[in-house]
Coordinates of C-alpha atoms in Angstrom, one line a residue:
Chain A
X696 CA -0.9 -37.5 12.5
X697 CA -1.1 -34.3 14.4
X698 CA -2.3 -34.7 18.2
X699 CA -5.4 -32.5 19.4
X700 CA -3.3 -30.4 21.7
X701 CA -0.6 -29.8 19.1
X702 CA -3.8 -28.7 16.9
X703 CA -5.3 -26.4 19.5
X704 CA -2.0 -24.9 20.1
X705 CA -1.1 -24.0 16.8
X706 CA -5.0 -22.8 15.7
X707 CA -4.7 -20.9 19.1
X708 CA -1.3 -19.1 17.9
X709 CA -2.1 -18.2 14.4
X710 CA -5.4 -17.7 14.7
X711 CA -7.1 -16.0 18.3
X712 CA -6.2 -12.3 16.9
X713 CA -7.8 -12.9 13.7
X714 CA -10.9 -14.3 15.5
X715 CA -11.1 -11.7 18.6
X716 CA -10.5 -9.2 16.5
X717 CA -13.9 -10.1 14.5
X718 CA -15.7 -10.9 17.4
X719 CA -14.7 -7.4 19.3
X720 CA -16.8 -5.9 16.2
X721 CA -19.3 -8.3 17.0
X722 CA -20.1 -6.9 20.7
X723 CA -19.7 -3.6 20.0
X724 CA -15.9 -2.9 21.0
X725 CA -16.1 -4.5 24.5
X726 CA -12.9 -6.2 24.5
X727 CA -13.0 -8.2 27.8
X728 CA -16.3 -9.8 26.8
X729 CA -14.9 -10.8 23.5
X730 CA -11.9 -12.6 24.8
X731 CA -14.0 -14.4 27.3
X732 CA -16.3 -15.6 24.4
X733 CA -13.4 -16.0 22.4
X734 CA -12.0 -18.7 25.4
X735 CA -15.0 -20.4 25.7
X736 CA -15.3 -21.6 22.4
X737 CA -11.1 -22.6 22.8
X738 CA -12.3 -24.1 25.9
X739 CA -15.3 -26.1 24.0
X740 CA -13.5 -27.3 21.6
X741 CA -10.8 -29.1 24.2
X742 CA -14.0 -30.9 25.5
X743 CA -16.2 -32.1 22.2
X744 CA -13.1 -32.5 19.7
X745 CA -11.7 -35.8 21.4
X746 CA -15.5 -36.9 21.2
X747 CA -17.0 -35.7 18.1
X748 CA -13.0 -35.5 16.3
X749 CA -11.3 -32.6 15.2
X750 CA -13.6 -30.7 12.3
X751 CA -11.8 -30.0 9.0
X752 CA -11.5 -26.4 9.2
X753 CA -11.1 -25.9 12.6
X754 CA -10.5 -22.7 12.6
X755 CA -14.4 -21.8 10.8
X756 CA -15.4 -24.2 13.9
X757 CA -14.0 -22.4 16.3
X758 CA -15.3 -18.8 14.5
X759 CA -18.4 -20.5 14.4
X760 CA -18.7 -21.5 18.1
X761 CA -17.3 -17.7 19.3
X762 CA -19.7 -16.1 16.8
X763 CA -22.8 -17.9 18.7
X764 CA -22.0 -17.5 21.9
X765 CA -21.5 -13.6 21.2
X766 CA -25.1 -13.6 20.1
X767 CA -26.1 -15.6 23.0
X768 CA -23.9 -13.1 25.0
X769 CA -25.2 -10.1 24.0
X770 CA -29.1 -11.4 24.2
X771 CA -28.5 -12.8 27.6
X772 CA -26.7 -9.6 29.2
X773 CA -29.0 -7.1 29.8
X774 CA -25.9 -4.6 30.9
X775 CA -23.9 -5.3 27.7
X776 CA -27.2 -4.8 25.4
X777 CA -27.1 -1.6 27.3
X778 CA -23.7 -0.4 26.1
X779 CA -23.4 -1.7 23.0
X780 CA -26.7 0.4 21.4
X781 CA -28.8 -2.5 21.7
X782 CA -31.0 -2.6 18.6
X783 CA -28.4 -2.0 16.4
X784 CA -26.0 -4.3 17.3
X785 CA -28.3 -7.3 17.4
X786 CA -29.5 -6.7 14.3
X787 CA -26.0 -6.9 12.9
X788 CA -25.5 -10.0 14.8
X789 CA -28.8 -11.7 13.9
X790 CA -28.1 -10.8 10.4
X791 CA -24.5 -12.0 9.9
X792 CA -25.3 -15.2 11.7
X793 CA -27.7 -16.0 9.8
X794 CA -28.1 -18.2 7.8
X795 CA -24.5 -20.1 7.8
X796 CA -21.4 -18.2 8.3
X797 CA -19.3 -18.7 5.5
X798 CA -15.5 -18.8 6.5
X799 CA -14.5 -16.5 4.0
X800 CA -16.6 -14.2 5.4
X801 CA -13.7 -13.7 8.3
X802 CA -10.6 -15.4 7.3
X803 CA -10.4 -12.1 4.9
X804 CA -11.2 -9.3 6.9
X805 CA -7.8 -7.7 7.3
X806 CA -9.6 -5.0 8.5
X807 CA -11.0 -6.4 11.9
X808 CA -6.9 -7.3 12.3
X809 CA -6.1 -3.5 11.8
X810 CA -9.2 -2.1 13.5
X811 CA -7.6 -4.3 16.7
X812 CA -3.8 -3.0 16.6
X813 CA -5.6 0.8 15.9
X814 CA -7.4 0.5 18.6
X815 CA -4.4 -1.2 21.3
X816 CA -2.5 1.4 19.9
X817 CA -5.0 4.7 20.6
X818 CA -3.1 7.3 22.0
X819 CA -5.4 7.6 25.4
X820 CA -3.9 4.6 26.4
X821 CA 0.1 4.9 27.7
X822 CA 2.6 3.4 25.6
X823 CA 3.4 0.2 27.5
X824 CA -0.9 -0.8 27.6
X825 CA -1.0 -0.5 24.0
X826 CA 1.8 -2.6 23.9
X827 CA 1.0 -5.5 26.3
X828 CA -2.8 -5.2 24.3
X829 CA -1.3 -6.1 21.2
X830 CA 0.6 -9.0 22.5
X831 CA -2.3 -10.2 24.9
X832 CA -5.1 -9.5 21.8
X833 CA -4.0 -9.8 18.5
X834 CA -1.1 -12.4 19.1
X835 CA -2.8 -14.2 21.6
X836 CA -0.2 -14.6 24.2
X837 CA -1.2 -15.2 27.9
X838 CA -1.4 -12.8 30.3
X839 CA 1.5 -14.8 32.3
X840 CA 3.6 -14.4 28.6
X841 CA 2.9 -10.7 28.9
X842 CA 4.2 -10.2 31.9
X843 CA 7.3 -12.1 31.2
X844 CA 8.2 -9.8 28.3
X845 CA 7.7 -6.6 30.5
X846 CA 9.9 -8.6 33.4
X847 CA 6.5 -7.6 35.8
X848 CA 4.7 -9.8 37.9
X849 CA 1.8 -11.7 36.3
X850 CA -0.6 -9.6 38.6
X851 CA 0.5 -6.4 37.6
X852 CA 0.2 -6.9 33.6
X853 CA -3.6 -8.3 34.8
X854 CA -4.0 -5.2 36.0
X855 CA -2.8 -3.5 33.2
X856 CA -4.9 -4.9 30.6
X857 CA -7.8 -4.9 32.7
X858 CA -7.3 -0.9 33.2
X859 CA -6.8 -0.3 29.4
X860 CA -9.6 -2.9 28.4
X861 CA -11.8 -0.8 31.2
X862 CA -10.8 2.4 29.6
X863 CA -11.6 1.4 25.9
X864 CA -15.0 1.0 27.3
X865 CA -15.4 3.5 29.5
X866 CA -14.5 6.4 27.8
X867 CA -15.8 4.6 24.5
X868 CA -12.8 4.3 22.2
X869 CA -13.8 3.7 19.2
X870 CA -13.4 0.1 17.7
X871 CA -12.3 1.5 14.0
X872 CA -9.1 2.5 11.7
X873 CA -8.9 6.7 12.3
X874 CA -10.0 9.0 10.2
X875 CA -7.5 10.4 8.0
X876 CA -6.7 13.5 9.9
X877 CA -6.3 11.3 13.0
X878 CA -3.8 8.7 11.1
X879 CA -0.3 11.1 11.7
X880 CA -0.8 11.0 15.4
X881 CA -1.7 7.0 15.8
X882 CA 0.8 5.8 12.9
X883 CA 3.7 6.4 15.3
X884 CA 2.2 4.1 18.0
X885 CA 1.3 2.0 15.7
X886 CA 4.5 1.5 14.0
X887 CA 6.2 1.7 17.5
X888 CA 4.2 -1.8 18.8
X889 CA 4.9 -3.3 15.5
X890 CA 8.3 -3.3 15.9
X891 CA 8.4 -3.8 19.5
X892 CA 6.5 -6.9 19.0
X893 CA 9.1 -7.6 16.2
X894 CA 12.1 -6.7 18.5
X895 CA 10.7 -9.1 21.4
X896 CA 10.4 -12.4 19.1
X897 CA 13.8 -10.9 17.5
X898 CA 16.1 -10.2 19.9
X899 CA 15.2 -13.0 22.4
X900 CA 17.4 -15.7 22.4
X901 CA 16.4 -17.5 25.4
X902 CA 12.8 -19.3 26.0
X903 CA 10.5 -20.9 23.7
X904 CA 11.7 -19.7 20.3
X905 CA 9.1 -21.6 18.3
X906 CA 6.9 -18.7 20.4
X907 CA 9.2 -15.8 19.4
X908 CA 9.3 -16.6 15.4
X909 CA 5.6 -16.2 15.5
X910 CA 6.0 -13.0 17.1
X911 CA 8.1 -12.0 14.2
X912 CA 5.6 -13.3 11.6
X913 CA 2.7 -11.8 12.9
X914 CA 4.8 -8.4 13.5
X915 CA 5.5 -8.8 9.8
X916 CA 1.4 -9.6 8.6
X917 CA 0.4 -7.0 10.6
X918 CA 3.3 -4.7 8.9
X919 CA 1.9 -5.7 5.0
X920 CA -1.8 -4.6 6.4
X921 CA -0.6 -1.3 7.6
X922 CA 1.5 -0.8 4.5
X923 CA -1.3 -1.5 2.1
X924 CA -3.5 0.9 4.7
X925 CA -0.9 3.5 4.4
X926 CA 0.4 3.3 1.2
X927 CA 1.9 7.0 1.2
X928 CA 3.3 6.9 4.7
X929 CA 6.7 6.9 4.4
X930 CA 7.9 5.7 7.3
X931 CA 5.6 2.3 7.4
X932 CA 7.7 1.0 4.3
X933 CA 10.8 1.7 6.1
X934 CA 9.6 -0.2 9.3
X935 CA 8.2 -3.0 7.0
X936 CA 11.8 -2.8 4.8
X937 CA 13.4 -2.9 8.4
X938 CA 11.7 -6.1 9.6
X939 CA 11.9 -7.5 6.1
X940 CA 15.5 -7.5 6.4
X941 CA 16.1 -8.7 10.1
X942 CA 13.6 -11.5 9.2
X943 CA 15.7 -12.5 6.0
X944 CA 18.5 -13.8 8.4
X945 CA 16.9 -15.7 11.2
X946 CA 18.2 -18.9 9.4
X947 CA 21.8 -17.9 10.0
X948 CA 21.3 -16.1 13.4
X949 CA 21.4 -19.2 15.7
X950 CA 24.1 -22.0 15.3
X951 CA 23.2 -25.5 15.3
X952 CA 23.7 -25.8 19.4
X953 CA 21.1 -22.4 19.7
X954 CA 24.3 -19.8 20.0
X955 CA 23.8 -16.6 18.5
X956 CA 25.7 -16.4 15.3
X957 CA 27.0 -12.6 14.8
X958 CA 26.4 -10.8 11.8
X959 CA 30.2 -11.3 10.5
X960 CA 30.1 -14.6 10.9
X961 CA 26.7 -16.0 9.7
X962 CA 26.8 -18.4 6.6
X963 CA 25.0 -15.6 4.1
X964 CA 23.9 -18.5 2.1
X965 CA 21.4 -19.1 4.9
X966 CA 20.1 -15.9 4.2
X967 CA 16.5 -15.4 3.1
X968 CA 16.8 -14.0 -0.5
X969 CA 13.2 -13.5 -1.8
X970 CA 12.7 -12.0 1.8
X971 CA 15.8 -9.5 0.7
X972 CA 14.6 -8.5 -1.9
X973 CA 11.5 -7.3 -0.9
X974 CA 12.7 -5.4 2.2
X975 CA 15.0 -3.8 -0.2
X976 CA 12.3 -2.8 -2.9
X977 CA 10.4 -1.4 0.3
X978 CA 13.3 0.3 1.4
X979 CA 13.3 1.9 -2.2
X980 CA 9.5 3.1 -2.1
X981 CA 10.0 4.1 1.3
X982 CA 12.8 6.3 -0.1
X983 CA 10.9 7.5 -3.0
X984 CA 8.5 8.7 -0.6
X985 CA 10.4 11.2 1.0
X986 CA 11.3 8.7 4.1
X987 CA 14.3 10.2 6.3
X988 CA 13.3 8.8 9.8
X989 CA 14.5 6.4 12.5
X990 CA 12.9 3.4 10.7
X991 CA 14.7 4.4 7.5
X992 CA 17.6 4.7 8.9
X993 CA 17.8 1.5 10.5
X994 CA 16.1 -0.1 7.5
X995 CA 19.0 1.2 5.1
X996 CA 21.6 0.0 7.6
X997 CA 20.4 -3.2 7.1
X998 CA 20.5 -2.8 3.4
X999 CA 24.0 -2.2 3.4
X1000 CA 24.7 -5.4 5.0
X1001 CA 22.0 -7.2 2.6
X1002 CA 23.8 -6.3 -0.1
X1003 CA 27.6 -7.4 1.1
X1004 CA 27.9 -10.6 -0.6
X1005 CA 30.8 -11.5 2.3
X1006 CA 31.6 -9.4 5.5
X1007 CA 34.5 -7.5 3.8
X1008 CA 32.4 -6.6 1.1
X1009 CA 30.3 -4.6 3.8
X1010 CA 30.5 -0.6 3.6
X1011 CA 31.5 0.7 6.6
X1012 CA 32.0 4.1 5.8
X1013 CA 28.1 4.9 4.4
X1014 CA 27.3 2.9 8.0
X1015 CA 29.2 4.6 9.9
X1016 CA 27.7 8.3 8.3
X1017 CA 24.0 6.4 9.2
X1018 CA 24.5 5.8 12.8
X1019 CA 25.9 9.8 12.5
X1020 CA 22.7 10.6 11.6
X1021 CA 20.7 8.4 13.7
X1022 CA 22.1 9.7 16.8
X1023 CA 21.1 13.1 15.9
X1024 CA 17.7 11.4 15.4
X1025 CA 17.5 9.4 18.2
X1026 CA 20.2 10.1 20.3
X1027 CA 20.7 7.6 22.8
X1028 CA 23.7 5.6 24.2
X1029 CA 23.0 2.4 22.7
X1030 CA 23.1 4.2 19.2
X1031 CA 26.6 5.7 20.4
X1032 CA 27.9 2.1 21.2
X1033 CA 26.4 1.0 17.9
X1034 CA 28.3 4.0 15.9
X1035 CA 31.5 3.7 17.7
X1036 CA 31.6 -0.5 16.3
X1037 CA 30.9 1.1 12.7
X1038 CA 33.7 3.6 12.9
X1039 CA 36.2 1.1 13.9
X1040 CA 35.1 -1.0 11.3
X1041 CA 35.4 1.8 8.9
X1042 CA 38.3 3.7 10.0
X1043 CA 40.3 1.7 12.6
X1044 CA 40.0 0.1 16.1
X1045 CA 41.7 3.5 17.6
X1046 CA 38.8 5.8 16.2
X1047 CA 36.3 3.4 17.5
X1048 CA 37.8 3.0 21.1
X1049 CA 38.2 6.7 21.1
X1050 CA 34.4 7.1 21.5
X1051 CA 33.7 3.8 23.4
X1052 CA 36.3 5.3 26.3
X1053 CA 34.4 8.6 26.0
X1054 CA 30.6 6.8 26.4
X1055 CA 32.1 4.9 29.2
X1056 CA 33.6 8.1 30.9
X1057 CA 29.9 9.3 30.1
X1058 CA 28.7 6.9 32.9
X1059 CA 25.5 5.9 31.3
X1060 CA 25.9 2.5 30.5
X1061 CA 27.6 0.6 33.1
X1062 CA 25.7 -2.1 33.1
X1063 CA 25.2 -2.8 29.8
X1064 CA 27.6 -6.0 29.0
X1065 CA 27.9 -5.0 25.2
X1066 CA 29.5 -1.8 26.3
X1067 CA 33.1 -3.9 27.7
X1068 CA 32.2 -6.5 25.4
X1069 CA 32.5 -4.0 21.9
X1070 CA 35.9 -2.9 24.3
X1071 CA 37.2 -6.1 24.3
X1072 CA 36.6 -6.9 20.8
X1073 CA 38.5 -3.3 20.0
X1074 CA 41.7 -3.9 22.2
X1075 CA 41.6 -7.7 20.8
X1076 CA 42.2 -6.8 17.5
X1077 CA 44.7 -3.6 17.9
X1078 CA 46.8 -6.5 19.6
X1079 CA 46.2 -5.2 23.3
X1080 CA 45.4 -9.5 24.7
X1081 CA 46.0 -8.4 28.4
X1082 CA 44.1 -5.3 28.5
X1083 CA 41.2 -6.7 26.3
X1084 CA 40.9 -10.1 28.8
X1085 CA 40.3 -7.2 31.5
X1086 CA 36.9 -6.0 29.1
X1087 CA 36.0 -9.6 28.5
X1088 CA 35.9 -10.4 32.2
X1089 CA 33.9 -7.3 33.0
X1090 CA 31.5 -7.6 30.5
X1091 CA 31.1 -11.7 31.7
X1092 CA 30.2 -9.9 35.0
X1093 CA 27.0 -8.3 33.2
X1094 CA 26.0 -11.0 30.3
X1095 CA 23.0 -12.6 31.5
X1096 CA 21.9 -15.0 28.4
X1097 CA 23.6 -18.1 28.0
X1098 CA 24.6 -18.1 24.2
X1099 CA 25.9 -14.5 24.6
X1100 CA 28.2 -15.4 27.7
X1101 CA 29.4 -18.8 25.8
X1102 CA 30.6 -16.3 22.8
X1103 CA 32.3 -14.4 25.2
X1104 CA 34.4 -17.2 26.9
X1105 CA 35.2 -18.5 23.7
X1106 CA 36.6 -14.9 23.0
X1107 CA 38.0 -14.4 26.9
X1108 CA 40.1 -18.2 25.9
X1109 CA 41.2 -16.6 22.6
X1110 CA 43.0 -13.5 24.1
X1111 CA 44.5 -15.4 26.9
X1112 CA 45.8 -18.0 24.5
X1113 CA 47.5 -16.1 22.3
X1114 CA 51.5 -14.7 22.7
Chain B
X1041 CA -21.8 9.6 25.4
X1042 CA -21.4 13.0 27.4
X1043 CA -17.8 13.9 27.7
X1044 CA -16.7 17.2 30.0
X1045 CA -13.7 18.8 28.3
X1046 CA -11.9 20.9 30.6
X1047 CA -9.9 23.5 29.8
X1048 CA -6.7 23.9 31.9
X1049 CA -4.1 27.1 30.9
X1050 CA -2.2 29.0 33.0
X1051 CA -4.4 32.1 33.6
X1052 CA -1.0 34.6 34.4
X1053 CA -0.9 34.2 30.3
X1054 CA -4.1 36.0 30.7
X1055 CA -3.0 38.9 31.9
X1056 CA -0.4 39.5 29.9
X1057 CA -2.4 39.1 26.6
X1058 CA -2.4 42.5 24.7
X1059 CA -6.4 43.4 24.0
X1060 CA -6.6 42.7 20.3
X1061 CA -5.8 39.4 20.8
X1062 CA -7.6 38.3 23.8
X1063 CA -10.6 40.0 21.8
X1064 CA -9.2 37.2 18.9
X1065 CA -9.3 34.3 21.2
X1066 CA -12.6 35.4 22.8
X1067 CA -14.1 35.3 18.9
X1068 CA -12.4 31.7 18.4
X1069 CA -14.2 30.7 21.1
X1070 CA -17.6 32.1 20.6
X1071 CA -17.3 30.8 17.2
X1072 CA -16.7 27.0 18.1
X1073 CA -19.6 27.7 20.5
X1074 CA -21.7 28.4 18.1
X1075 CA -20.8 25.5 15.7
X1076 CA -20.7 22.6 18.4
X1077 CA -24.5 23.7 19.3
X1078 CA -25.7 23.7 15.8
X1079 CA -24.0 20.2 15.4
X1080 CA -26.6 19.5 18.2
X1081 CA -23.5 17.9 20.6
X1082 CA -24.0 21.3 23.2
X1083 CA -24.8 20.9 26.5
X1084 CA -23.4 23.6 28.5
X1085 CA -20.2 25.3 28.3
X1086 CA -18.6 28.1 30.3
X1087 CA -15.2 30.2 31.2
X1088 CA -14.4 30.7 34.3
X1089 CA -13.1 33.6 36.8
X1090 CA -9.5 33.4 37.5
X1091 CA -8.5 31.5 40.6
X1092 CA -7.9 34.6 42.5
X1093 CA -11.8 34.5 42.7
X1094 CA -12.0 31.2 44.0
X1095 CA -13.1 29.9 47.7
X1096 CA -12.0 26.2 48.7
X1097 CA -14.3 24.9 51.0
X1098 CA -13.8 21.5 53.3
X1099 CA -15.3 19.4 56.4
X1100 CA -12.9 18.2 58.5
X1101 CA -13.6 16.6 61.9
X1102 CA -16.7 17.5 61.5
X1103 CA -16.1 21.5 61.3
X1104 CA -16.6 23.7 58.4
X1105 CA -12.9 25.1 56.9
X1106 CA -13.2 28.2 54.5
X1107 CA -10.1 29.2 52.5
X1108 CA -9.0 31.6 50.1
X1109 CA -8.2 30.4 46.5
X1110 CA -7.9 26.8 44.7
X1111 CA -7.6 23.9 46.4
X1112 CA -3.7 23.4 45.0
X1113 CA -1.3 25.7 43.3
X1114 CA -0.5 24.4 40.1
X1115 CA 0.8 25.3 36.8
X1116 CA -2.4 25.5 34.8
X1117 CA -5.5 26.4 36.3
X1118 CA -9.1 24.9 35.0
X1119 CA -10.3 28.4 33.6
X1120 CA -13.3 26.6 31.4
X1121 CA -15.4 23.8 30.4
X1122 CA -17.7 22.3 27.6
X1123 CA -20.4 19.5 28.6
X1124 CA -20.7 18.0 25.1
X1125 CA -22.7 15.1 23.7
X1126 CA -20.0 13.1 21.0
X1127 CA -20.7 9.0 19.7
X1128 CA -17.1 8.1 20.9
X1129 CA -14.0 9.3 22.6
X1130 CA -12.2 10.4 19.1
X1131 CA -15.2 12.9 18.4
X1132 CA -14.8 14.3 21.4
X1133 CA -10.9 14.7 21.3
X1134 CA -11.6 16.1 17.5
X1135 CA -13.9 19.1 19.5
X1136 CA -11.2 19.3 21.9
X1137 CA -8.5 19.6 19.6
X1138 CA -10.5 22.7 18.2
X1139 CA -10.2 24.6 21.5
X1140 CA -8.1 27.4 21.1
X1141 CA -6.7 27.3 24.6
X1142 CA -5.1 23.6 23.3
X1143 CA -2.3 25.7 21.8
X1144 CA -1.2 26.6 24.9
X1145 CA -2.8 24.9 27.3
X1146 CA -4.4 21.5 28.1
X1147 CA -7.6 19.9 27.7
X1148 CA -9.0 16.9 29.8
X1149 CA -10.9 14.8 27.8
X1150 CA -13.1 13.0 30.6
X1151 CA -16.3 10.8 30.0
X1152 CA -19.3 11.6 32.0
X1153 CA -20.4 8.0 34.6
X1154 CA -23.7 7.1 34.1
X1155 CA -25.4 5.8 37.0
X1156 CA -28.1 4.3 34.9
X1157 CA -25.6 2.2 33.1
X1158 CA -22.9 1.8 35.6
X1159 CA -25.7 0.2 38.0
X1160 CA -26.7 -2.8 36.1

């Protein structure tokens, strides 16, 4: 049987965005109020459980428990009542609390869920707030977690979210899902947290992973809600295709010892088919809908590896012309280091050291390990060990995971070991 | 909610503006005017003289310091303002986004303190 804590933990995980999200309605959009409430009824149910056992649906409990103390809340504070148009929003509380709240009531209101990541994500608040919102609201991660994904001191992130949960209140940002003509403008936010939350439980391969999948998962709920919000916005399938199709391989991305398994070599049989197959039939709508963006892009890179049944099978070339077009679309020298790999896959090491040497001679990503690393991996197979051990070393000098600096030893032992 | 949108432009545009379409902008302008008030979220609007009309005026140490234009040179000037009455921030950047002087220049968007509220 499952321990309390264990309990607690996971309820607290899957389900504080869903239940701050209905609870911010609830008090009229004040977000600070609603996650204290939201932590006292966490924080109640750490003291009766043990005594009184762990209800059957805890989750309704602990709705239940946040729901009453919001009432209580706004009764009790005078300044609150104030702000939140007093009469009104009592009577909604008095009326949905009464007489017993039923738990479907909230566990299917997708639409508190979106109201929450519309809101994190209103252009009035910079970029990285309505990022570090997201993660601190709607998947429930602690302040101290926050910070640690921005690499900033747990003080400073306080102070971040307390300066964008002060502004949603101050200048009144509304608590809803924009008007139409309002959509264009916060769909790229939107889209843009999604996938950074997606990207940080992705692409960490250090930490609590347990942690990071859930990132991923909730990146991907939250993905389906805007996609059946904005059924005609393109470029929502192709981020939803796009994390669809990452998501499909997290079986095969980690070895049994927690290295990072590279795309080439991953057992494809791990692979996530039913997951496949529906980034790719999103990839299609996306397509049918006139989608020709960054997202798409991306999301039909990853098609092209979806469909290789082996690594040889993989098409190179129509890669290759994608990472063309994505660096007019989002130039960048990550991209670059990205397109060069694809055009030595497709047309030979040469072509693809050729533009490695010239991004290096560009000087703008020196510190950026895979830059030597994709070097190394060039020289290594045009035959050129001695050189290539030189690119390994350097880029051994930048790696900073563990996995990632293992793979490269292995490789470094390789070169040296052979004539 | 009373929000003040400000209306920052560079007023050398101005200047260069041939008649018939200052006279243009000057319509668009009356005309949102006139349909923000009968929405009933007026309170008080105005366009302002150019900076070259402008006195700056500090105390420091004690001692009374008159000077000659704004108080910093920058690229847009404020050269306008609406006081309006809106239920939440996005109605207000919706009457703001109406401006015609948004095309060009920039509006700040900034919520009016209470004292009332901000007190309890």
């Amino acid at each position: 049987m499952e321990d309390l804590p264990s309990i607690l933990e996971r309820t607290h995980r899957g389900d504080y965005g869903p239940i701050v999200a209905r609870v911010i309605r609830l008090m009229g959009g004040d977000f600070a109020a609603a996650e204290e409430v939201v932590q006292e009824a966490f924080a109640a149910a750490l003291q009766q459980w043990p005594r009184a056992g762990i209800p059957a649906e805890p989750r309704a409990w602990l709705m239940r428990t946040a729901h009453h103390k919001a009432v209580d809340r706004v009764r009790r504070d005078v300044r609150l009542a104030a702000r939140v148009d007093t009469l009104e929003t009592r009577a909604r509380v008095e009326q949905s609390s009464a007489p017993a709240l039923d738990e479907a009531d909230w566990r299917d209101t997708p639409d508190d869920s979106l109201r929450l990541l519309f809101t994190c994500c209103h252009p009035a608040l910079g970029q990285e707030a309505q990022v570090a919102l997201a993660l601190r609201t709607l998947c429930g991660l602690t302040t101290e977690e926050v910070a640690r994904a921005f690499l900033v001191p747990t003080a400073t992130m306080a102070q971040r979210l307390v300066r964008a949960q002060r502004k949603i209140r101050d200048a009144r940002i509304p608590y809803v899902v924009p008007e139409v003509d309002a959509l264009g403008e916060r769909t790229q936010g939107v889209l843009h947290t999604l996938y950074l939350l997606f990207s940080e439980g992705y692409a960490a391969t250090e930490g609590d992973e347990l942690l990071r999948v859930d990132l991923c998962a909730e990146a991907l709920r939250l993905g389906r809600l805007a996609r059946s919000l904005l059924p005609q916005q393109a470029e929502v399938a192709s981020l939803l295709a796009l994390m669809l199709l990452h998501h499909s391989r997290r079986r095969a991305r980690v070895s049994a010892d927690g290295g990072l398994v590279l795309l080439d070599r991953q057992d494809r049989a791990l692979w996530d088919r039913e997951q496949m197959t529906e980034g790719l039939a999103q990839l299609d709508a996306a397509l049918a809908l006139g989608a020709r963006g960054v997202f798409t892009h991306q999301a039909a890179i990853a098609a092209l590896h979806a469909r290789a049944a082996r690594p040889e099978d993989t098409d190179w070339e129509q890669i290759a012309a994608l990472y063309d077009r994505l660096c007019v679309l989002a130039p960048g020298p990550v991209v670059e280091l990205n397109r060069a790999a694809a055009v030595a896959m497709a047309r030979g090491p040469e072509q693809g050291l050729a533009l490695v040497d010239d991004l290096e001679a560009s000087g703008r990503l020196t510190e950026y390990y895979l830059l030597p690393a994709a070097r190394a991996d060039l020289l290594r197979r045009m035959g050129r060990g001695a050189e290539a051990a030189v690119a390994y070393r350097r880029a051994l000098a930048l790696v900073r995971t563990a996995p990632e600096r293992r793979f490269l030893e292995e490789r470094l032992r390789e070169v040296l070991s052979s004539p | 909610m009373k929000y003040l949108l400000a209306i920052y432009e560079n007023e050398k545009q101005w200047e260069s503006l041939p008649e018939a379409e200052s006279k243009q902008i000057l319509d668009e302008c009356f005309a949102i005017t006139d349909a923000i008030q009968k929405s009933g979220n007026f309170i008080a609007g105005e366009a302002l003289q150019p900076t070259t009309a402008a006195t700056s005026v500090r105390i420091r140490d004690g001692k009374r310091l008159t000077t000659d234009g704004p108080f910093a040179e920058t690229r847009e000037q404020l050269g306008g303002f609406y006081l309006v009455e809106a239920k939440d921030l996005d109605e207000a950047i919706a009457m703001a986004a109406r401006l015609p002087s948004a095309r060009w220049g920039t509006i700040e968007v900034r919520p009016i303190l209470d004292f009332a509220q901000s007190a309890g």
